[in-house]
Amino acid sequence: MLQTYDFWILFASFLCGVGTGMCVMNNMGQMGLALGFNDASIFVSLMSIWGFFGRIVSGLLSEYYIWKCGTPRPVWNAASQILMALGYIIMAMALPGSLHIGSILVGICYGVRLTITVPVASELFGVKYYGLLYKILILNLPLGSFLFSGLLAGYLYDAQATISVDGSNTCVGAHC
């Protein structure tokens, strides 16, 4: 399994999908505050609620289309990654309502990624060592959170933030 290109493509794809999704979830409070919202909990709620719907609907739709049209499940992974990128672009535009729409898109696609990757892995590699495969893939959650949120987003935020008198740094505005 570790010697196949299929595994590493699935691993990298899942890392980018769930890693960036975790990054947005972890930093949604700062994004909301930077755009002038006093309480950013609505955006976390939107991502969570629509992530739930993304999980449910993607499971149903992927099963339907695999039997009806023969659409392979990796197509759903690719489509969700493209829509997730669109959600990030919408959030970055910092227009009125863009954080709401972006949160919904990213939430749906995050749910799709978590749901669809599991059967893709079993279809590609079988179920003999499925527990090990699943745990290796799930390592992408903390790894992606660390890489994208802890390192990349933290570095970019600190580069744009201004240091206050008490030593803390804050960033307010669309450039954040």
Coordinates of C-alpha atoms in Angstrom, one line a residue:
M1 CA 0.0 0.0 0.0
L2 CA 2.7 2.5 0.9
Q3 CA 4.6 1.7 -2.3
T4 CA 1.8 2.7 -4.6
Y5 CA 1.1 6.0 -6.2
D6 CA -2.6 5.6 -5.5
F7 CA -1.9 5.7 -1.8
W8 CA 0.3 8.8 -1.9
I9 CA -2.1 10.7 -4.2
L10 CA -5.0 9.8 -1.8
F11 CA -2.8 10.8 1.2
A12 CA -1.8 14.1 -0.3
S13 CA -5.3 14.9 -1.5
F14 CA -6.8 14.1 1.9
L15 CA -4.1 16.1 3.6
C16 CA -4.8 19.2 1.5
G17 CA -8.6 18.8 1.9
V18 CA -8.9 18.1 5.6
G19 CA -5.7 20.1 6.5
T20 CA -7.0 23.3 5.0
G21 CA -10.5 22.7 6.3
M22 CA -9.1 22.3 9.8
C23 CA -7.0 25.5 9.3
V24 CA -10.2 27.5 8.4
M25 CA -12.1 26.0 11.4
N26 CA -9.2 26.8 13.8
N27 CA -8.9 30.3 12.5
M28 CA -12.5 31.2 11.9
G29 CA -12.6 33.4 15.0
Q30 CA -9.7 35.5 13.9
M31 CA -11.1 35.8 10.4
G32 CA -14.5 36.9 11.7
L33 CA -12.9 39.5 14.1
A34 CA -10.6 40.8 11.2
L35 CA -13.7 41.4 9.1
G36 CA -15.5 43.3 11.9
F37 CA -17.7 40.6 13.5
N38 CA -17.9 40.7 17.3
D39 CA -18.9 37.0 17.5
A40 CA -17.6 34.6 15.0
S41 CA -19.3 31.5 16.5
I42 CA -22.0 31.7 13.7
F43 CA -19.3 30.8 11.1
V44 CA -18.1 27.8 13.1
S45 CA -21.7 26.7 13.5
L46 CA -22.3 27.1 9.8
M47 CA -19.3 25.0 8.9
S48 CA -20.3 22.3 11.4
I49 CA -23.9 22.1 10.4
W50 CA -23.2 22.1 6.6
G51 CA -20.3 19.7 7.2
F52 CA -22.9 17.3 8.7
F53 CA -25.1 17.7 5.6
G54 CA -22.0 17.2 3.4
R55 CA -21.3 13.9 5.1
I56 CA -24.9 12.6 4.8
V57 CA -25.6 13.8 1.2
S58 CA -22.2 12.8 -0.2
G59 CA -22.6 9.2 1.1
L60 CA -26.0 8.9 -0.4
L61 CA -25.1 10.6 -3.7
S62 CA -21.9 8.7 -4.2
E63 CA -23.7 5.4 -3.7
Y64 CA -26.5 6.4 -6.0
Y65 CA -24.2 7.6 -8.8
I66 CA -21.8 4.7 -8.5
W67 CA -24.6 2.2 -9.2
K68 CA -26.6 4.4 -11.6
C69 CA -23.8 5.9 -13.8
G70 CA -20.6 4.2 -12.6
T71 CA -19.2 7.5 -11.4
P72 CA -16.1 6.6 -9.3
R73 CA -15.8 8.1 -5.8
P74 CA -12.5 9.9 -6.4
V75 CA -14.5 12.2 -8.8
W76 CA -16.4 13.3 -5.7
N77 CA -13.1 14.0 -3.9
A78 CA -11.8 16.1 -6.8
A79 CA -15.1 18.0 -7.1
S80 CA -15.2 18.7 -3.3
Q81 CA -11.6 20.0 -3.4
I82 CA -12.4 22.4 -6.3
L83 CA -15.5 23.6 -4.5
M84 CA -13.5 24.0 -1.3
A85 CA -11.0 26.1 -3.1
L86 CA -13.8 28.2 -4.4
G87 CA -15.0 28.6 -0.8
Y88 CA -11.6 29.9 0.2
I89 CA -11.5 32.4 -2.6
I90 CA -15.0 33.7 -1.6
M91 CA -13.8 34.1 2.0
A92 CA -10.7 35.9 0.8
M93 CA -12.7 38.4 -1.2
A94 CA -14.0 39.8 2.1
L95 CA -17.2 41.1 0.6
P96 CA -20.4 41.4 2.7
G97 CA -21.7 37.9 3.2
S98 CA -18.6 36.2 1.8
L99 CA -17.7 34.7 5.1
H100 CA -21.1 33.2 5.4
I101 CA -21.1 31.7 1.9
G102 CA -17.5 30.5 2.2
S103 CA -18.2 28.9 5.6
I104 CA -21.1 26.9 4.1
L105 CA -19.1 25.8 1.0
V106 CA -16.0 24.8 3.1
G107 CA -18.2 23.0 5.6
I108 CA -20.0 21.0 2.9
C109 CA -16.8 20.0 1.2
Y110 CA -15.0 19.2 4.5
G111 CA -17.9 16.8 5.2
V112 CA -17.6 15.3 1.7
R113 CA -13.9 14.7 2.1
L114 CA -14.3 13.0 5.5
T115 CA -17.0 10.7 4.1
I116 CA -15.8 9.8 0.6
T117 CA -12.2 9.1 1.4
V118 CA -13.1 6.1 3.6
P119 CA -14.8 4.0 0.9
V120 CA -12.2 5.2 -1.7
A121 CA -9.4 3.7 0.5
S122 CA -11.3 0.4 0.9
E123 CA -12.0 0.2 -2.9
L124 CA -8.4 0.9 -3.8
F125 CA -6.7 -1.3 -1.2
G126 CA -9.3 -3.8 0.0
V127 CA -10.3 -4.4 3.6
K128 CA -7.6 -6.8 4.8
Y129 CA -5.5 -4.0 6.4
Y130 CA -8.2 -1.4 6.4
G131 CA -7.8 -0.4 10.0
L132 CA -4.1 0.4 9.5
L133 CA -4.9 2.3 6.3
Y134 CA -7.7 4.3 7.9
K135 CA -5.5 5.3 10.9
I136 CA -2.7 6.4 8.5
L137 CA -5.1 8.5 6.5
I138 CA -6.7 9.9 9.7
L139 CA -3.2 11.1 10.8
N140 CA -3.8 13.8 8.2
L141 CA -6.2 15.6 10.6
P142 CA -3.5 16.6 13.1
L143 CA -0.8 16.8 10.5
G144 CA -2.8 19.1 8.3
S145 CA -3.9 21.2 11.2
F146 CA -0.3 21.6 12.3
L147 CA 1.1 22.4 8.8
F148 CA -1.6 24.7 7.5
S149 CA -2.9 26.2 10.8
G150 CA 0.0 26.1 13.1
L151 CA 2.7 27.0 10.7
L152 CA 1.4 28.6 7.5
A153 CA -1.6 30.5 8.8
G154 CA 0.2 31.5 12.0
Y155 CA 3.2 32.9 10.0
L156 CA 0.9 34.8 7.5
Y157 CA -1.2 36.2 10.4
D158 CA 1.9 37.4 12.3
A159 CA 3.4 38.9 9.1
Q160 CA 0.2 41.1 8.7
A161 CA -0.5 41.8 12.4
T162 CA 0.5 44.9 14.3
I163 CA 2.1 44.6 17.7
S164 CA 0.2 46.4 20.5
V165 CA 1.6 48.0 23.6
D166 CA 1.0 44.8 25.7
G167 CA 3.0 42.7 23.3
S168 CA 0.1 40.9 21.6
N169 CA -0.5 41.2 17.9
T170 CA -3.8 41.7 16.1
C171 CA -4.8 42.2 12.5
V172 CA -8.0 43.9 11.5
G173 CA -9.2 44.3 7.9
A174 CA -9.6 42.4 4.7
H175 CA -5.9 42.1 4.2
C176 CA -5.7 39.7 7.2

